[in-house]
Coordinates of C-alpha atoms and ligand atoms in Angstrom, one line a residue:
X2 CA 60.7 238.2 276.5
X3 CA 57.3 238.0 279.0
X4 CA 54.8 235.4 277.0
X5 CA 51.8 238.2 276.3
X6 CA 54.9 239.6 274.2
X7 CA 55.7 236.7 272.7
X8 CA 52.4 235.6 271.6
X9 CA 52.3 239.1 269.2
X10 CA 55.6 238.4 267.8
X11 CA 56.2 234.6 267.2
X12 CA 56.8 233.6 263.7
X13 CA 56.7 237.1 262.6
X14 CA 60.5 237.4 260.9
X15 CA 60.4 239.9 258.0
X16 CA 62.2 236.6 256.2
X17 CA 58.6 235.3 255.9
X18 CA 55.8 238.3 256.0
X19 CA 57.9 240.6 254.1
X20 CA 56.5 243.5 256.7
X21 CA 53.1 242.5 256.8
X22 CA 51.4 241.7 260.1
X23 CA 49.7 238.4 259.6
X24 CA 51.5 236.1 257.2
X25 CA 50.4 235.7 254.0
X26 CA 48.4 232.6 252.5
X27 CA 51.6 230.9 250.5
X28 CA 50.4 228.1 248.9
X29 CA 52.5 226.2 246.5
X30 CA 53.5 223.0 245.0
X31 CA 56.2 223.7 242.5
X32 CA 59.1 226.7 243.6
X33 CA 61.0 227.1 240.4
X34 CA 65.0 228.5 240.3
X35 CA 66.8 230.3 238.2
X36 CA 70.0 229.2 238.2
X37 CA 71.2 225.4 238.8
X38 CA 73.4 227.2 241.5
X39 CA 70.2 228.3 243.4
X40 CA 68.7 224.9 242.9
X41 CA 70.9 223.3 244.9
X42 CA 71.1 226.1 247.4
X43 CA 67.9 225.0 248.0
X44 CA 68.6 221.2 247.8
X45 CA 71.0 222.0 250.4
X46 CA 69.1 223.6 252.8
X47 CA 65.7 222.4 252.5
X48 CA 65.8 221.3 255.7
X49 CA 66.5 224.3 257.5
X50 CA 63.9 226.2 255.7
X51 CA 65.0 227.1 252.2
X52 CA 62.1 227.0 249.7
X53 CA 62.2 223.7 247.6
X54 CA 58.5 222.4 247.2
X55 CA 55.3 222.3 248.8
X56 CA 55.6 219.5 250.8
X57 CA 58.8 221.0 252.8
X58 CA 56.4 224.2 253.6
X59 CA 55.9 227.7 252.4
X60 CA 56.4 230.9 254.1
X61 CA 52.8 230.4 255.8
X62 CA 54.7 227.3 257.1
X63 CA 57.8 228.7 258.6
X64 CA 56.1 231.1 260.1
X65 CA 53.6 229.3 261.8
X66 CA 56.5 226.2 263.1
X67 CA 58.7 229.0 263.9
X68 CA 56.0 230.7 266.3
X69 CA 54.8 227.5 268.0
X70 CA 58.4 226.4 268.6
X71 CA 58.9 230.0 270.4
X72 CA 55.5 229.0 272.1
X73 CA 56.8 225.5 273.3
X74 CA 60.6 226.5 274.0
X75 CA 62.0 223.7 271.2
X76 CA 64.4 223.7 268.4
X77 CA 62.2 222.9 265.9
X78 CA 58.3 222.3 265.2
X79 CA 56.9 219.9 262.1
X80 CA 53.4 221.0 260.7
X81 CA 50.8 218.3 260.5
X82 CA 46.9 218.0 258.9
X83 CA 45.9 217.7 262.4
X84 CA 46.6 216.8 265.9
X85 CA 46.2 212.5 265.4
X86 CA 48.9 212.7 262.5
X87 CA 51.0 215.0 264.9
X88 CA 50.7 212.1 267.1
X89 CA 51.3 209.3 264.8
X90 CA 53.9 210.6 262.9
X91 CA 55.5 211.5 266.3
X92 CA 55.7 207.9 267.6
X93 CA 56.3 206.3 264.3
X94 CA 59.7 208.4 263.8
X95 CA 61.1 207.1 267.0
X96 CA 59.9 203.2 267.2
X97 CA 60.7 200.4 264.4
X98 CA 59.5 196.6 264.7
X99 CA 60.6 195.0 267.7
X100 CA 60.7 197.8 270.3
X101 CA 58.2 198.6 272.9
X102 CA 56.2 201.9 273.4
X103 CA 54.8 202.7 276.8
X104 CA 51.0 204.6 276.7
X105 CA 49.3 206.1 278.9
X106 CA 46.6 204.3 279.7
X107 CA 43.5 207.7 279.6
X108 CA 45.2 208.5 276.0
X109 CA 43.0 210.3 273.6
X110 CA 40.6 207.1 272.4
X111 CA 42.0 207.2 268.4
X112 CA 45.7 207.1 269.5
X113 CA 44.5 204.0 271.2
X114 CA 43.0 202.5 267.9
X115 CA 46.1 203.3 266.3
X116 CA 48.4 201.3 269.0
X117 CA 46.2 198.5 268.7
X118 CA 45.5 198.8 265.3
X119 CA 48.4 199.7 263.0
X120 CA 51.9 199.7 266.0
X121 CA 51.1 196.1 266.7
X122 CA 50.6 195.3 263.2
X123 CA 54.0 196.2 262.5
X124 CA 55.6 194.1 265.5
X125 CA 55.5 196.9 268.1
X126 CA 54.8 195.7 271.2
X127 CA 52.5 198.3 273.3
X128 CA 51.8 198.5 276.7
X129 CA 49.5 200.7 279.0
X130 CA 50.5 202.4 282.0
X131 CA 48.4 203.9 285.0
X132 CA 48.3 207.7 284.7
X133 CA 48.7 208.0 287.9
X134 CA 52.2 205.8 288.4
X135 CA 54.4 208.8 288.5
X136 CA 58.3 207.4 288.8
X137 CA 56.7 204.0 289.2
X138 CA 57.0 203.4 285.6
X139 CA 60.7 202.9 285.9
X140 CA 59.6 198.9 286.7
X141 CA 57.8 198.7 283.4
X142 CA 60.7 199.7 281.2
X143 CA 61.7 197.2 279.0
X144 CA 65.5 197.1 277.4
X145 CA 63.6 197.9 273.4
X146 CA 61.4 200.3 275.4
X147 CA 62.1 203.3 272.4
X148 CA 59.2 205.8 273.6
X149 CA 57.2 206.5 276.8
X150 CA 54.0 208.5 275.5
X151 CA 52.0 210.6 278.4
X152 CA 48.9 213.0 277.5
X153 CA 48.2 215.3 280.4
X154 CA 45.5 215.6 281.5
X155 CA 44.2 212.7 280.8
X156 CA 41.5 212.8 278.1
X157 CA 37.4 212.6 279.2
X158 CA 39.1 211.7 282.9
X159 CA 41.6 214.7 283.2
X160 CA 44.2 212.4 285.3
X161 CA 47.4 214.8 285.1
X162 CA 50.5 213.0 285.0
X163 CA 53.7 213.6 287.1
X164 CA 55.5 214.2 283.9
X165 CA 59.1 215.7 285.4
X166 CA 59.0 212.3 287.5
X167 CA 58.3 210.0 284.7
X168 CA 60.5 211.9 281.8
X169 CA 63.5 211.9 284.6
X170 CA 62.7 208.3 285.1
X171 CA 63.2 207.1 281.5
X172 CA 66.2 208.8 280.8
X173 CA 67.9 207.3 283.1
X174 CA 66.7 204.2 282.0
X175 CA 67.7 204.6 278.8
X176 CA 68.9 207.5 276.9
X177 CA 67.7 206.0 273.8
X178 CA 63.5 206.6 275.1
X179 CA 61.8 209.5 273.8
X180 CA 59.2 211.0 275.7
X181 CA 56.6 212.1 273.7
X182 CA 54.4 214.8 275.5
X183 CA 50.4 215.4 273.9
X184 CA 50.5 218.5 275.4
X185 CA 47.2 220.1 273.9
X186 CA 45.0 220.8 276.9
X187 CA 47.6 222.9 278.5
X188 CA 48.8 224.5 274.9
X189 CA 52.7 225.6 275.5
X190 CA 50.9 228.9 277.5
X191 CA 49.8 226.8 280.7
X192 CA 52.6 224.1 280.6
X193 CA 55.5 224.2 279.2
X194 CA 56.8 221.0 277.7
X195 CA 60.5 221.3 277.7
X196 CA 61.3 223.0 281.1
X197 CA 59.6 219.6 282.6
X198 CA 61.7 216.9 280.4
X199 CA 60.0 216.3 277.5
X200 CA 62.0 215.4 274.2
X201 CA 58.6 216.3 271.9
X202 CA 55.4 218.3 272.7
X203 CA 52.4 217.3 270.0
X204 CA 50.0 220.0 269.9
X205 CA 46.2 219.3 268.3
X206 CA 46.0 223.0 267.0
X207 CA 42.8 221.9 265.7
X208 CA 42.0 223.3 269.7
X209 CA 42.8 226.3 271.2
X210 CA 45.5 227.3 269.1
X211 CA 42.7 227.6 266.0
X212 CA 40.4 228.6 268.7
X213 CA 37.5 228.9 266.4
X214 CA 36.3 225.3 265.3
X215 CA 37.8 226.2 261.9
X216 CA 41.2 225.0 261.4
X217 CA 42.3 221.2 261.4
X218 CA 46.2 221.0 262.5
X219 CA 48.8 219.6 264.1
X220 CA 51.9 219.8 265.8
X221 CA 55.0 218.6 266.8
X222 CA 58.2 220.1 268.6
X223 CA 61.5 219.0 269.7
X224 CA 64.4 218.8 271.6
X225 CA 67.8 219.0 269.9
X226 CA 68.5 215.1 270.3
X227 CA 64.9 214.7 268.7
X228 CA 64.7 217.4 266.3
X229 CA 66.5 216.2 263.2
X230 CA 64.6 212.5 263.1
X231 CA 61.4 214.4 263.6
X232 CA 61.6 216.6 261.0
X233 CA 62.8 213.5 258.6
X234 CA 60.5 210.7 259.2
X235 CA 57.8 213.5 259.0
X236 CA 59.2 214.3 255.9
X237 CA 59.2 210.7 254.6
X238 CA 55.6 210.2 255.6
X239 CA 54.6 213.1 253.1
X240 CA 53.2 215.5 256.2
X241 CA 52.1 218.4 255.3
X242 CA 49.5 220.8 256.4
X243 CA 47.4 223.4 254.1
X244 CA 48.7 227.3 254.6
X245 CA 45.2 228.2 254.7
X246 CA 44.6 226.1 258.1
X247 CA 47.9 227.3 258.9
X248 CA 47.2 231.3 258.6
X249 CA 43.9 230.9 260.1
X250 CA 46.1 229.1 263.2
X251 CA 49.0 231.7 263.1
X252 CA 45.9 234.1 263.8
X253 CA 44.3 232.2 266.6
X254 CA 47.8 232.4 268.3
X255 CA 47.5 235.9 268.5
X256 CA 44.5 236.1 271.4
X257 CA 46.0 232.2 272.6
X258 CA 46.5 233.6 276.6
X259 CA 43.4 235.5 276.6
X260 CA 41.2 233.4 275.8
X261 CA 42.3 230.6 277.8
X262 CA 42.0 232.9 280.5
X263 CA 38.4 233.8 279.9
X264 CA 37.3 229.8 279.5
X265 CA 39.5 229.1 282.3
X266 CA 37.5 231.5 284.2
X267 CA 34.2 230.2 283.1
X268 CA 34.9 227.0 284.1
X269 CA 35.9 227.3 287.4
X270 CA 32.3 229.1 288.0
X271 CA 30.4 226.2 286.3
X272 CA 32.6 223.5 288.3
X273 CA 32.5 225.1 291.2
X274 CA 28.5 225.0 291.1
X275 CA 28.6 221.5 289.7
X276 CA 30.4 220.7 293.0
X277 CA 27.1 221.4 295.1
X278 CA 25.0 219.4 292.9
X279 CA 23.7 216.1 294.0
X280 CA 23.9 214.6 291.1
X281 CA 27.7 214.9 289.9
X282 CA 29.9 212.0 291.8
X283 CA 33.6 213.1 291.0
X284 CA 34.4 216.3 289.3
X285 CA 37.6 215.7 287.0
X286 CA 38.6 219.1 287.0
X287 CA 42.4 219.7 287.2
X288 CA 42.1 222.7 289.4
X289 CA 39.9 220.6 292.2
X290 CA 41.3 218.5 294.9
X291 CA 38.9 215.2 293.6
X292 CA 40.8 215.5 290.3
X293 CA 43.7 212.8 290.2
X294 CA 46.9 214.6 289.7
X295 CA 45.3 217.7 291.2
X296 CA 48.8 218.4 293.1
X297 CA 50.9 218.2 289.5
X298 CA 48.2 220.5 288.0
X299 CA 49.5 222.9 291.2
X300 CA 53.2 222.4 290.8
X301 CA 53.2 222.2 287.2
X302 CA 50.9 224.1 285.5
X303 CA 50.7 228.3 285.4
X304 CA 46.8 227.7 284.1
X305 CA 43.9 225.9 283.2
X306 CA 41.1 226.1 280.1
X307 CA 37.4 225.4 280.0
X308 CA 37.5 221.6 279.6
X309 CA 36.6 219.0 282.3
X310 CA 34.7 216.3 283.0
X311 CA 32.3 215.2 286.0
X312 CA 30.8 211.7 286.4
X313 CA 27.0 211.0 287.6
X314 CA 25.4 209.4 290.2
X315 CA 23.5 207.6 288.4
X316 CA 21.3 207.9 285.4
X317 CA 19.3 205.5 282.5
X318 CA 20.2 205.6 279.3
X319 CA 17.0 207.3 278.5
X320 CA 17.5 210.2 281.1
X321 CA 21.2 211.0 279.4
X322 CA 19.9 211.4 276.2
X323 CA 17.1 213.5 277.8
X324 CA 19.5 215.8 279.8
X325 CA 22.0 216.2 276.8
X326 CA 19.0 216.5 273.7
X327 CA 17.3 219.6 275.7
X328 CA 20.6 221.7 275.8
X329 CA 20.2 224.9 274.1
X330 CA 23.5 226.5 274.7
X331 CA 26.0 222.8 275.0
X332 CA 26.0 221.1 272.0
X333 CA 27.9 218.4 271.2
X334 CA 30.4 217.6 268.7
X335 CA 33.7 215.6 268.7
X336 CA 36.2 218.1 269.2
X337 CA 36.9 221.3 271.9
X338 CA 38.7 224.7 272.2
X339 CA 36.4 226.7 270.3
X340 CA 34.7 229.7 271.2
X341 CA 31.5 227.4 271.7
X342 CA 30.0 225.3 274.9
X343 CA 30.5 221.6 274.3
X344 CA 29.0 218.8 276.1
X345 CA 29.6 215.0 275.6
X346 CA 28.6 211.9 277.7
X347 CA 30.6 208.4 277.6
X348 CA 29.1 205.7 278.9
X349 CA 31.1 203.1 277.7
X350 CA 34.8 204.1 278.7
X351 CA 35.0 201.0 281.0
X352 CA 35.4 198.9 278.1
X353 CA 38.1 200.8 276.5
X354 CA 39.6 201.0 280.2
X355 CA 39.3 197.9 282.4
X356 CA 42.1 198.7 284.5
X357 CA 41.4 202.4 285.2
X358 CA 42.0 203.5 288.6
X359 CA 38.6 206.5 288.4
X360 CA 35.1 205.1 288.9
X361 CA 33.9 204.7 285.4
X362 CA 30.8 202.7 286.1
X363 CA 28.5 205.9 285.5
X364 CA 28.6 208.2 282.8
X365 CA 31.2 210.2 282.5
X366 CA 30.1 214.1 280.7
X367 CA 33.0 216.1 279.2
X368 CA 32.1 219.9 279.2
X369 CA 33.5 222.4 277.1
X370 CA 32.7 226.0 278.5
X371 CA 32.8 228.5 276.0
X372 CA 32.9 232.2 275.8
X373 CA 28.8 232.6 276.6
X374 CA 27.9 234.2 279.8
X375 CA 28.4 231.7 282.1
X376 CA 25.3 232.6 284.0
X377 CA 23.5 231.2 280.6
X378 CA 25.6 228.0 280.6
X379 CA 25.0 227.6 284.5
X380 CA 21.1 227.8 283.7
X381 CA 21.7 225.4 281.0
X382 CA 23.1 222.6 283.0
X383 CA 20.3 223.3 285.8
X384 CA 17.5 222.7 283.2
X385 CA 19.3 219.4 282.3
X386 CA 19.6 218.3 285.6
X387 CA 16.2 218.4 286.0
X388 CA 15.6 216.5 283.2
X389 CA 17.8 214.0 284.1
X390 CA 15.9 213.4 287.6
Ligands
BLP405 C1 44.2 215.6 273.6 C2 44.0 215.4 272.1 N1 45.0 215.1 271.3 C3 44.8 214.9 270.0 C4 43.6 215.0 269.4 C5 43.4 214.8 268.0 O1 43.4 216.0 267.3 P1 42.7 216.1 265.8 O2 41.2 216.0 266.1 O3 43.1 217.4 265.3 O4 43.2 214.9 265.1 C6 42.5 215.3 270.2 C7 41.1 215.4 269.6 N2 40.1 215.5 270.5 N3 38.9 215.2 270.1 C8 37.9 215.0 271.1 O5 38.2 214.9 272.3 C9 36.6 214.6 270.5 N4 36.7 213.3 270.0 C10 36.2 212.3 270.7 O6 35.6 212.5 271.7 C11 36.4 211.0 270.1 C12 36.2 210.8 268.8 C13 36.4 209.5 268.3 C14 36.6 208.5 269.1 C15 36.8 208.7 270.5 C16 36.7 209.9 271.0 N5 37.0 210.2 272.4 O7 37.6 211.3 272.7 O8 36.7 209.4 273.2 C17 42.6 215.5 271.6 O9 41.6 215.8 272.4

């Protein structure tokens, strides 16, 4: 089945919308039975799906980690309150105190906090890797090295990962690694996770797959050999996601490859003219040549979305706030993947990241480009400049 025809039918069995289009909102704690026999019917499937309580899903569920496993090519998808619990729940099923997790070192900032914070609390031992080290990353395996984490691109600095290399790499090191994929720039529509050697694809659904700023979710998919301690350790942690997020997600699904295409398009217009300006330095945009990775985003990837970064020449603190307080069109806020333009500046990332390989020494601007006319956003980002100089 051709993905635009996927995309309509995903997660749509009768099993769960009785015939009607868009799932219902199922919300429940308690399911009740009416004969000890179907009890444990239920006790013995609840994990393949049988209604037993609220916390093992609904209908709304099913449908929704049924569709995003069709999405992502898996054999099975957990449902999370959002992306960073995705994340966490993702790495804690598959690490235990005394083994070693391997991060990418341009991870999303809060899966950082939580390495440092709460893994090597509990004895993990956590290492950084270069984004950019490709197979290299077979002479930083350890023997308790459990899980090599990669987010591609690279968050704020878009570095895309060669992640074939690196997922061939560690299973031949050791079967026992689980490569654990965040895969929410690309969504499963512009890369898909499994095809490439990932054992489990997190997905921040809070981001395009909501697609409207609306919806705070998460998931996780995986492989057979991943799938059933997944689901479990999920389980154990209490994860469980609200069917109202849920149906608003199953929803944004539906329009997932066309609007992707329509930021996509968007942003290559505004990168393209923030490539003749004098005041951007390096343009981290996957689809450009200056981006690092660019030639995995070409092999790898059937598509881009609207967010990238660009660092300045140079600028005072003064000017920054200037050029991003006078935006009328780019506001900012601490998310993307909405229908909205998004602009954010960090100024501090060389803290975070001593060893990075980019030029962080200026500031570094994430844009989201929206659905707006682009000619609007383009005028936008002119004003600003001037402000800035
Ligand atoms: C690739 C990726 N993966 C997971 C998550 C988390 O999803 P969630 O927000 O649903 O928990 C995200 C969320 N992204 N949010 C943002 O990029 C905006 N947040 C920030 O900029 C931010 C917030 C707090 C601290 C540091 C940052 N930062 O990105 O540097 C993500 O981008």
């Amino acid at each position: 089945m051709k993905d635009k025809t996927k995309i309509v039918n995903a997660g749509r069995s009768k099993k769960w919308t009785q015939g009607i289009v868009n799932p219902p909102v199922y919300r429940a704690s308690t399911v009740v039975f009416d004969s000890v026999a179907q009890m444990n019917k239920a006790i013995k499937s609840r994990q393949q799906q049988e209604l037993f309580y609220g916390r093992r899903g609904t209908p709304t569920t099913f449908a929704f980690a049924n569709a995003m496993n069709d999405l992502e090519g898996g054999v099975g998808c957990y449902v999370y309150p959002c992306g960073t619990a995705a994340i966490t729940a993702a790495i804690l099923a598959f690490v235990k105190s005394g083994d070693h997790l391997l991060m990418v070192d341009s991870v999303y900032e809060p899966t950082r906090d939580f390495c440092e914070q709460t893994l090597k609390s509990f004895g993990i031992e956590v290492s950084y890797y270069d984004p950019l080290i490709g197979k290299g990353i077979k002479d930083l395996i350890q023997q308790n090295t459990k899980v090599v984490f990669l987010e591609s691109p690279g968050s704020i600095t878009m570095e895309i990962q060669d992640v074939p290399g690196i997922c061939e790499v560690a299973h031949a090191a050791n079967s026992d690694i689980t490569v654990i994929l965040d895969n929410t720039w690309a969504s499963p529509i512009h890369f898909q996770p499994f095809d490439h050697g990932v054992d489990v694809s997190v997905q921040a659904a809070t981001k395009y797959v909501g697609g409207h700023s609306d919806v705070m979710l998460g998931t996780a998919t995986a492989n057979e050999k991943s799938w059933p301690v997944l689901r479990e350790k999920s389980y154990l942690l209490g994860q469980c996601a609200s069917p109202d997020d849920i149906t608003l997600a199953l929803r944004g699904i539906r329009t997932l490859d066309i609007r992707l295409k329509q930021h996509e398009q968007n942003a290559l217009k505004v990168a393209k003219w923030l490539q003749g300006r004098k005041e951007v330095d390096t343009l981290f945009h996957p689809a450009f040549e200056s981006c690092p990775g660019h030639e995995f985003f070409k092999r790898d990837f059937v598509g881009g979305n609207g967010l990238f970064s660009f660092s300045l020449k140079q600028s005072s603190p003064q000017a920054l706030t200037e050029f991003l307080d006078g935006m009328t069109h780019f506001k900012m806020g601490f998310s993307w993947g909405g229908f909205e333009s998004l602009v954010m500046a960090y100024s501090t990332m060389k803290n975070s990241r001593p060893n990075a390989t980019v030029a962080l020494d200026s500031p570094v601007i994430r844009l989201h480009i929206g659905l707006e006319d682009v000619d609007d956003l383009i005028d936008d980002l002119e004003r600003g400049f001037e402000r800035l100089n």
